[in-house]
GROMACS .gro file of C-alpha atoms in nm:
model
  316
    1MET     CA    1   0.000   0.000   0.000
    2ALA     CA    2   0.151   0.327  -0.107
    3PRO     CA    3   0.165   0.608   0.148
    4HIS     CA    4   0.096   0.970   0.069
    5ARG     CA    5   0.386   1.211   0.090
    6ASN     CA    6   0.256   1.330   0.426
    7GLY     CA    7   0.302   0.979   0.565
    8ASN     CA    8  -0.065   0.879   0.562
    9LEU     CA    9  -0.194   0.583   0.370
   10SER     CA   10  -0.379   0.613   0.045
   11GLU     CA   11  -0.746   0.529   0.032
   12MET     CA   12  -0.705   0.158  -0.038
   13PRO     CA   13  -0.822  -0.141   0.165
   14LEU     CA   14  -0.571  -0.221   0.437
   15GLN     CA   15  -0.413  -0.565   0.446
   16GLU     CA   16  -0.250  -0.530   0.788
   17PHE     CA   17  -0.221  -0.311   1.095
   18VAL     CA   18   0.067  -0.225   1.327
   19LEU     CA   19   0.003  -0.260   1.703
   20GLU     CA   20   0.196   0.026   1.861
   21GLY     CA   21   0.162  -0.111   2.215
   22PHE     CA   22   0.323   0.082   2.499
   23GLU     CA   23   0.591   0.348   2.467
   24GLY     CA   24   0.943   0.273   2.585
   25GLY     CA   25   1.270   0.107   2.491
   26LEU     CA   26   1.375  -0.256   2.496
   27GLN     CA   27   1.405  -0.268   2.877
   28THR     CA   28   1.052  -0.132   2.921
   29GLN     CA   29   0.918  -0.381   2.669
   30ALA     CA   30   1.095  -0.665   2.852
   31LEU     CA   31   0.938  -0.558   3.183
   32LEU     CA   32   0.596  -0.539   3.020
   33PHE     CA   33   0.648  -0.883   2.869
   34ALA     CA   34   0.728  -1.026   3.212
   35LEU     CA   35   0.427  -0.851   3.370
   36PHE     CA   36   0.183  -0.965   3.101
   37LEU     CA   37   0.322  -1.318   3.109
   38ALA     CA   38   0.283  -1.341   3.487
   39LEU     CA   39  -0.072  -1.206   3.476
   40TYR     CA   40  -0.168  -1.440   3.194
   41VAL     CA   41  -0.017  -1.753   3.352
   42VAL     CA   42  -0.192  -1.687   3.685
   43ALA     CA   43  -0.520  -1.616   3.501
   44VAL     CA   44  -0.498  -1.941   3.302
   45LEU     CA   45  -0.402  -2.156   3.601
   46GLY     CA   46  -0.658  -1.995   3.833
   47ASN     CA   47  -0.951  -2.022   3.594
   48LEU     CA   48  -0.861  -2.377   3.488
   49ALA     CA   49  -0.839  -2.475   3.854
   50MET     CA   50  -1.184  -2.329   3.924
   51MET     CA   51  -1.335  -2.514   3.628
   52VAL     CA   52  -1.174  -2.845   3.729
   53VAL     CA   53  -1.274  -2.817   4.096
   54ILE     CA   54  -1.635  -2.728   4.018
   55THR     CA   55  -1.658  -3.010   3.763
   56LEU     CA   56  -1.509  -3.279   3.988
   57ASP     CA   57  -1.671  -3.192   4.321
   58VAL     CA   58  -2.038  -3.296   4.328
   59ARG     CA   59  -2.104  -3.064   4.623
   60LEU     CA   60  -2.049  -2.772   4.386
   61HIS     CA   61  -2.299  -2.890   4.126
   62SER     CA   62  -2.546  -2.608   4.188
   63PRO     CA   63  -2.664  -2.309   3.982
   64MET     CA   64  -2.429  -2.068   4.158
   65TYR     CA   65  -2.121  -2.275   4.071
   66PHE     CA   66  -2.252  -2.356   3.723
   67PHE     CA   67  -2.248  -1.982   3.653
   68LEU     CA   68  -1.910  -1.945   3.822
   69LYS     CA   69  -1.763  -2.220   3.601
   70ASN     CA   70  -1.888  -2.037   3.294
   71LEU     CA   71  -1.740  -1.713   3.429
   72SER     CA   72  -1.404  -1.889   3.458
   73LEU     CA   73  -1.437  -2.018   3.101
   74VAL     CA   74  -1.518  -1.668   2.973
   75ASP     CA   75  -1.227  -1.516   3.168
   76LEU     CA   76  -0.992  -1.782   3.031
   77CYS     CA   77  -1.100  -1.710   2.672
   78TYR     CA   78  -1.109  -1.336   2.734
   79SER     CA   79  -0.746  -1.311   2.844
   80SER     CA   80  -0.633  -1.564   2.580
   81VAL     CA   81  -0.773  -1.346   2.301
   82ILE     CA   82  -0.545  -1.059   2.408
   83ALA     CA   83  -0.235  -1.183   2.592
   84PRO     CA   84  -0.062  -1.417   2.339
   85LYS     CA   85  -0.054  -1.157   2.060
   86ALA     CA   86   0.052  -0.882   2.304
   87LEU     CA   87   0.335  -1.102   2.434
   88ALA     CA   88   0.447  -1.179   2.078
   89THR     CA   89   0.474  -0.810   1.990
   90PHE     CA   90   0.652  -0.683   2.302
   91LEU     CA   91   0.994  -0.825   2.213
   92SER     CA   92   0.943  -0.840   1.837
   93SER     CA   93   1.052  -0.581   1.584
   94SER     CA   94   0.748  -0.674   1.376
   95LYS     CA   95   0.425  -0.567   1.544
   96LEU     CA   96   0.204  -0.650   1.248
   97ILE     CA   97  -0.140  -0.805   1.263
   98THR     CA   98  -0.341  -0.886   0.952
   99PHE     CA   99  -0.673  -0.718   0.879
  100GLU     CA  100  -0.851  -1.052   0.926
  101GLY     CA  101  -0.656  -1.126   1.244
  102CYS     CA  102  -0.744  -0.786   1.385
  103ALA     CA  103  -1.113  -0.833   1.303
  104THR     CA  104  -1.110  -1.181   1.460
  105GLN     CA  105  -0.941  -1.059   1.777
  106PHE     CA  106  -1.184  -0.768   1.801
  107PHE     CA  107  -1.487  -0.994   1.756
  108PHE     CA  108  -1.391  -1.243   2.027
  109PHE     CA  109  -1.267  -0.973   2.264
  110SER     CA  110  -1.598  -0.788   2.232
  111MET     CA  111  -1.796  -1.111   2.256
  112MET     CA  112  -1.626  -1.229   2.574
  113GLY     CA  113  -1.645  -0.886   2.735
  114THR     CA  114  -2.019  -0.855   2.667
  115THR     CA  115  -2.082  -1.213   2.775
  116GLU     CA  116  -1.904  -1.156   3.107
  117THR     CA  117  -2.105  -0.839   3.168
  118LEU     CA  118  -2.433  -1.026   3.115
  119LEU     CA  119  -2.314  -1.328   3.312
  120LEU     CA  120  -2.231  -1.118   3.617
  121ALA     CA  121  -2.586  -0.980   3.607
  122VAL     CA  122  -2.726  -1.334   3.585
  123MET     CA  123  -2.515  -1.435   3.885
  124ALA     CA  124  -2.658  -1.143   4.082
  125TYR     CA  125  -3.011  -1.252   3.988
  126ASP     CA  126  -2.929  -1.607   4.096
  127ARG     CA  127  -2.821  -1.487   4.441
  128PHE     CA  128  -3.134  -1.270   4.464
  129VAL     CA  129  -3.364  -1.568   4.400
  130ALA     CA  130  -3.165  -1.797   4.631
  131ILE     CA  131  -3.174  -1.555   4.926
  132CYS     CA  132  -3.503  -1.371   4.881
  133SER     CA  133  -3.714  -1.664   4.749
  134PRO     CA  134  -3.541  -1.978   4.881
  135LEU     CA  135  -3.852  -2.201   4.857
  136ARG     CA  136  -3.895  -2.124   4.487
  137TYR     CA  137  -3.522  -2.139   4.409
  138PRO     CA  138  -3.505  -2.507   4.298
  139ILE     CA  139  -3.783  -2.443   4.045
  140SER     CA  140  -3.687  -2.090   3.940
  141MET     CA  141  -3.323  -2.185   3.882
  142CYS     CA  142  -3.360  -2.544   3.757
  143PRO     CA  143  -3.087  -2.678   3.522
  144SER     CA  144  -3.282  -2.595   3.205
  145VAL     CA  145  -3.337  -2.234   3.318
  146CYS     CA  146  -2.969  -2.197   3.409
  147ALA     CA  147  -2.864  -2.336   3.071
  148ARG     CA  148  -3.095  -2.093   2.889
  149LEU     CA  149  -2.965  -1.798   3.091
  150VAL     CA  150  -2.603  -1.884   3.009
  151LEU     CA  151  -2.691  -1.942   2.643
  152GLY     CA  152  -2.863  -1.602   2.642
  153CYS     CA  153  -2.543  -1.442   2.776
  154TYR     CA  154  -2.338  -1.595   2.493
  155CYS     CA  155  -2.599  -1.498   2.233
  156GLY     CA  156  -2.606  -1.141   2.366
  157GLY     CA  157  -2.227  -1.134   2.347
  158CYS     CA  158  -2.233  -1.257   1.987
  159PHE     CA  159  -2.497  -1.002   1.888
  160ASN     CA  160  -2.317  -0.699   2.030
  161SER     CA  161  -1.982  -0.821   1.902
  162GLY     CA  162  -2.122  -0.890   1.556
  163VAL     CA  163  -2.275  -0.542   1.531
  164GLN     CA  164  -1.959  -0.369   1.652
  165THR     CA  165  -1.730  -0.577   1.429
  166ILE     CA  166  -1.935  -0.525   1.113
  167LEU     CA  167  -1.970  -0.152   1.170
  168THR     CA  168  -1.602  -0.106   1.257
  169PHE     CA  169  -1.440  -0.315   0.984
  170SER     CA  170  -1.670  -0.195   0.708
  171LEU     CA  171  -1.508   0.148   0.747
  172LEU     CA  172  -1.234   0.266   0.514
  173PHE     CA  173  -0.907   0.305   0.703
  174CYS     CA  174  -0.692   0.562   0.528
  175SER     CA  175  -0.543   0.785   0.797
  176SER     CA  176  -0.282   0.529   0.904
  177ASN     CA  177  -0.247   0.159   0.975
  178HIS     CA  178  -0.083   0.215   1.316
  179ILE     CA  179  -0.317   0.120   1.603
  180ASP     CA  180  -0.225   0.310   1.918
  181HIS     CA  181  -0.297   0.013   2.145
  182PHE     CA  182  -0.168  -0.335   2.232
  183PHE     CA  183  -0.472  -0.506   2.078
  184CYS     CA  184  -0.746  -0.428   1.827
  185ASP     CA  185  -0.996  -0.217   2.020
  186VAL     CA  186  -1.276  -0.006   1.879
  187ILE     CA  187  -1.169   0.341   1.997
  188PRO     CA  188  -0.816   0.342   1.844
  189LEU     CA  189  -0.954   0.179   1.529
  190LEU     CA  190  -1.211   0.456   1.483
  191GLN     CA  191  -0.927   0.709   1.500
  192LEU     CA  192  -0.779   0.562   1.179
  193THR     CA  193  -1.078   0.597   0.951
  194CYS     CA  194  -1.134   0.876   0.702
  195ALA     CA  195  -1.511   0.815   0.694
  196SER     CA  196  -1.778   0.943   0.928
  197THR     CA  197  -1.791   0.748   1.256
  198ALA     CA  198  -2.122   0.891   1.380
  199VAL     CA  199  -2.308   0.561   1.338
  200ASN     CA  200  -2.023   0.367   1.501
  201GLU     CA  201  -2.008   0.601   1.799
  202LEU     CA  202  -2.385   0.587   1.837
  203ALA     CA  203  -2.376   0.205   1.833
  204LEU     CA  204  -2.080   0.196   2.071
  205PHE     CA  205  -2.210   0.435   2.334
  206GLY     CA  206  -2.572   0.335   2.281
  207LEU     CA  207  -2.549  -0.044   2.270
  208CYS     CA  208  -2.254  -0.085   2.506
  209GLY     CA  209  -2.387   0.184   2.737
  210LEU     CA  210  -2.728   0.016   2.744
  211ILE     CA  211  -2.571  -0.320   2.828
  212ILE     CA  212  -2.343  -0.182   3.099
  213VAL     CA  213  -2.604   0.046   3.259
  214GLY     CA  214  -2.883  -0.215   3.227
  215THR     CA  215  -2.682  -0.495   3.385
  216THR     CA  216  -2.553  -0.259   3.654
  217LEU     CA  217  -2.914  -0.179   3.749
  218VAL     CA  218  -2.991  -0.553   3.768
  219VAL     CA  219  -2.692  -0.607   3.997
  220LEU     CA  220  -2.769  -0.309   4.221
  221THR     CA  221  -3.139  -0.399   4.248
  222SER     CA  222  -3.061  -0.763   4.325
  223TYR     CA  223  -2.809  -0.678   4.595
  224GLY     CA  224  -3.033  -0.410   4.738
  225TYR     CA  225  -3.299  -0.674   4.807
  226ILE     CA  226  -3.033  -0.919   4.925
  227THR     CA  227  -2.894  -0.667   5.174
  228VAL     CA  228  -3.238  -0.593   5.319
  229THR     CA  229  -3.323  -0.963   5.346
  230THR     CA  230  -2.987  -1.048   5.503
  231LEU     CA  231  -3.011  -0.772   5.764
  232ARG     CA  232  -3.348  -0.910   5.874
  233MET     CA  233  -3.195  -1.250   5.951
  234ARG     CA  234  -3.161  -1.332   6.319
  235SER     CA  235  -2.865  -1.564   6.273
  236GLY     CA  236  -2.535  -1.376   6.283
  237GLY     CA  237  -2.355  -1.672   6.128
  238GLY     CA  238  -2.603  -1.680   5.840
  239ARG     CA  239  -2.557  -1.309   5.776
  240HIS     CA  240  -2.180  -1.347   5.777
  241LYS     CA  241  -2.189  -1.636   5.528
  242LEU     CA  242  -2.425  -1.453   5.293
  243PHE     CA  243  -2.228  -1.129   5.302
  244SER     CA  244  -1.905  -1.324   5.245
  245THR     CA  245  -2.044  -1.505   4.941
  246CYS     CA  246  -2.211  -1.197   4.794
  247GLY     CA  247  -1.913  -0.980   4.882
  248SER     CA  248  -1.696  -1.185   4.645
  249HIS     CA  249  -1.939  -1.126   4.363
  250MET     CA  250  -1.974  -0.755   4.434
  251THR     CA  251  -1.595  -0.717   4.435
  252ALA     CA  252  -1.567  -0.882   4.093
  253VAL     CA  253  -1.861  -0.681   3.957
  254SER     CA  254  -1.726  -0.348   4.082
  255LEU     CA  255  -1.383  -0.403   3.927
  256PHE     CA  256  -1.511  -0.521   3.590
  257TYR     CA  257  -1.801  -0.281   3.546
  258GLY     CA  258  -1.601   0.016   3.671
  259THR     CA  259  -1.327  -0.020   3.410
  260LEU     CA  260  -1.574  -0.092   3.128
  261PHE     CA  261  -1.786   0.209   3.221
  262VAL     CA  262  -1.485   0.438   3.211
  263MET     CA  263  -1.376   0.311   2.867
  264TYR     CA  264  -1.700   0.258   2.674
  265ALA     CA  265  -1.999   0.419   2.846
  266GLN     CA  266  -1.857   0.768   2.897
  267PRO     CA  267  -1.735   0.953   2.586
  268GLY     CA  268  -1.408   1.131   2.664
  269ALA     CA  269  -1.375   0.977   3.013
  270VAL     CA  270  -1.020   0.864   2.936
  271ALA     CA  271  -0.795   1.162   2.875
  272SER     CA  272  -0.539   0.984   2.653
  273MET     CA  273  -0.481   0.649   2.486
  274GLU     CA  274  -0.192   0.581   2.725
  275GLN     CA  275  -0.440   0.598   3.014
  276GLY     CA  276  -0.680   0.388   2.809
  277LYS     CA  277  -0.415   0.119   2.766
  278VAL     CA  278  -0.359   0.100   3.141
  279VAL     CA  279  -0.735   0.071   3.203
  280SER     CA  280  -0.751  -0.198   2.933
  281VAL     CA  281  -0.486  -0.405   3.113
  282PHE     CA  282  -0.717  -0.421   3.414
  283TYR     CA  283  -1.023  -0.562   3.239
  284THR     CA  284  -0.837  -0.787   2.994
  285LEU     CA  285  -0.576  -0.942   3.226
  286VAL     CA  286  -0.588  -0.824   3.588
  287ILE     CA  287  -0.959  -0.894   3.648
  288PRO     CA  288  -0.955  -1.241   3.480
  289MET     CA  289  -0.657  -1.317   3.705
  290LEU     CA  290  -0.827  -1.183   4.021
  291ASN     CA  291  -1.170  -1.345   3.973
  292PRO     CA  292  -1.069  -1.704   4.058
  293LEU     CA  293  -0.865  -1.575   4.354
  294ILE     CA  294  -1.158  -1.366   4.481
  295TYR     CA  295  -1.406  -1.653   4.451
  296SER     CA  296  -1.172  -1.917   4.595
  297LEU     CA  297  -1.015  -1.724   4.883
  298ARG     CA  298  -1.346  -1.574   5.001
  299ASN     CA  299  -1.561  -1.883   4.945
  300LYS     CA  300  -1.557  -2.158   5.208
  301ASP     CA  301  -1.721  -2.414   4.977
  302VAL     CA  302  -1.453  -2.368   4.710
  303LYS     CA  303  -1.172  -2.384   4.967
  304ASP     CA  304  -1.318  -2.705   5.110
  305ALA     CA  305  -1.349  -2.849   4.759
  306LEU     CA  306  -0.986  -2.762   4.686
  307ARG     CA  307  -0.883  -2.928   5.010
  308ARG     CA  308  -1.080  -3.244   4.931
  309LEU     CA  309  -0.936  -3.257   4.580
  310GLY     CA  310  -0.585  -3.218   4.720
  311GLN     CA  311  -0.642  -3.494   4.976
  312ARG     CA  312  -0.783  -3.723   4.706
  313HIS     CA  313  -0.479  -3.658   4.487
  314THR     CA  314  -0.242  -3.724   4.780
  315ALA     CA  315  -0.421  -4.049   4.868
  316THR     CA  316  -0.381  -4.180   4.515
   0.00000   0.00000   0.00000
């Protein structure tokens, strides 16, 4: 593709992009490589461990842990969409990614992010039914209902991701092929187009904002009722257990929703792309790494299951 004399690309379909990543020399890139690798390894091991424990321990075969296993699967896929390519570019002189590779990464990144947002709302609803309507819980959250809810989360993720991917990659990129990010994200991609992005911005802030705000309201409403119901309980031990279990979920929700809201639901909330990159590290790597730790360290049932699995392994 021939560039203009001013350094910009001519108005021809791009075949590849360049992921600029983070600023800094070789030493900085090496430190970032080590940081990303550590975060990714812990995320993979932690989420795999959660999935294995929940699958093998029959005491954890309940709706709550069914959703948690799916959350671990989504987190595992979510970080795996971003980290390997980022690691490959940190210490490489070639930071190229093909047009098709960029579109594929964008689709699955958007899909997993939307799916996790919806899944966290479903988990809040599950806790609401379990605590506020315990007698109806076995019927309201039977296996078929749980399966449909999870399927709905994945379908919602596919829908939003499909819309965003089609709108973004149908644009003509002619300003440059250098993406000021460490992965293919919508905001830096929109900065490269020479066409109007009004429809894209409307879809981004409208659809993503609706999803984030809507699911946030579901979570807040659910935990509002849960808090009132829990405070009315006479058993101090029961209150402590419920707050401990729900506290893990609220911690995960606050971290994930907070970073997404800053990036996608508030136009201009991030002052620069460098700040945006730091925020992106949190929701693509740090949070998928923290989620299994939050749910295992603050959950007695999971800790007991890990202990039983360890004892079983030692006995054999």
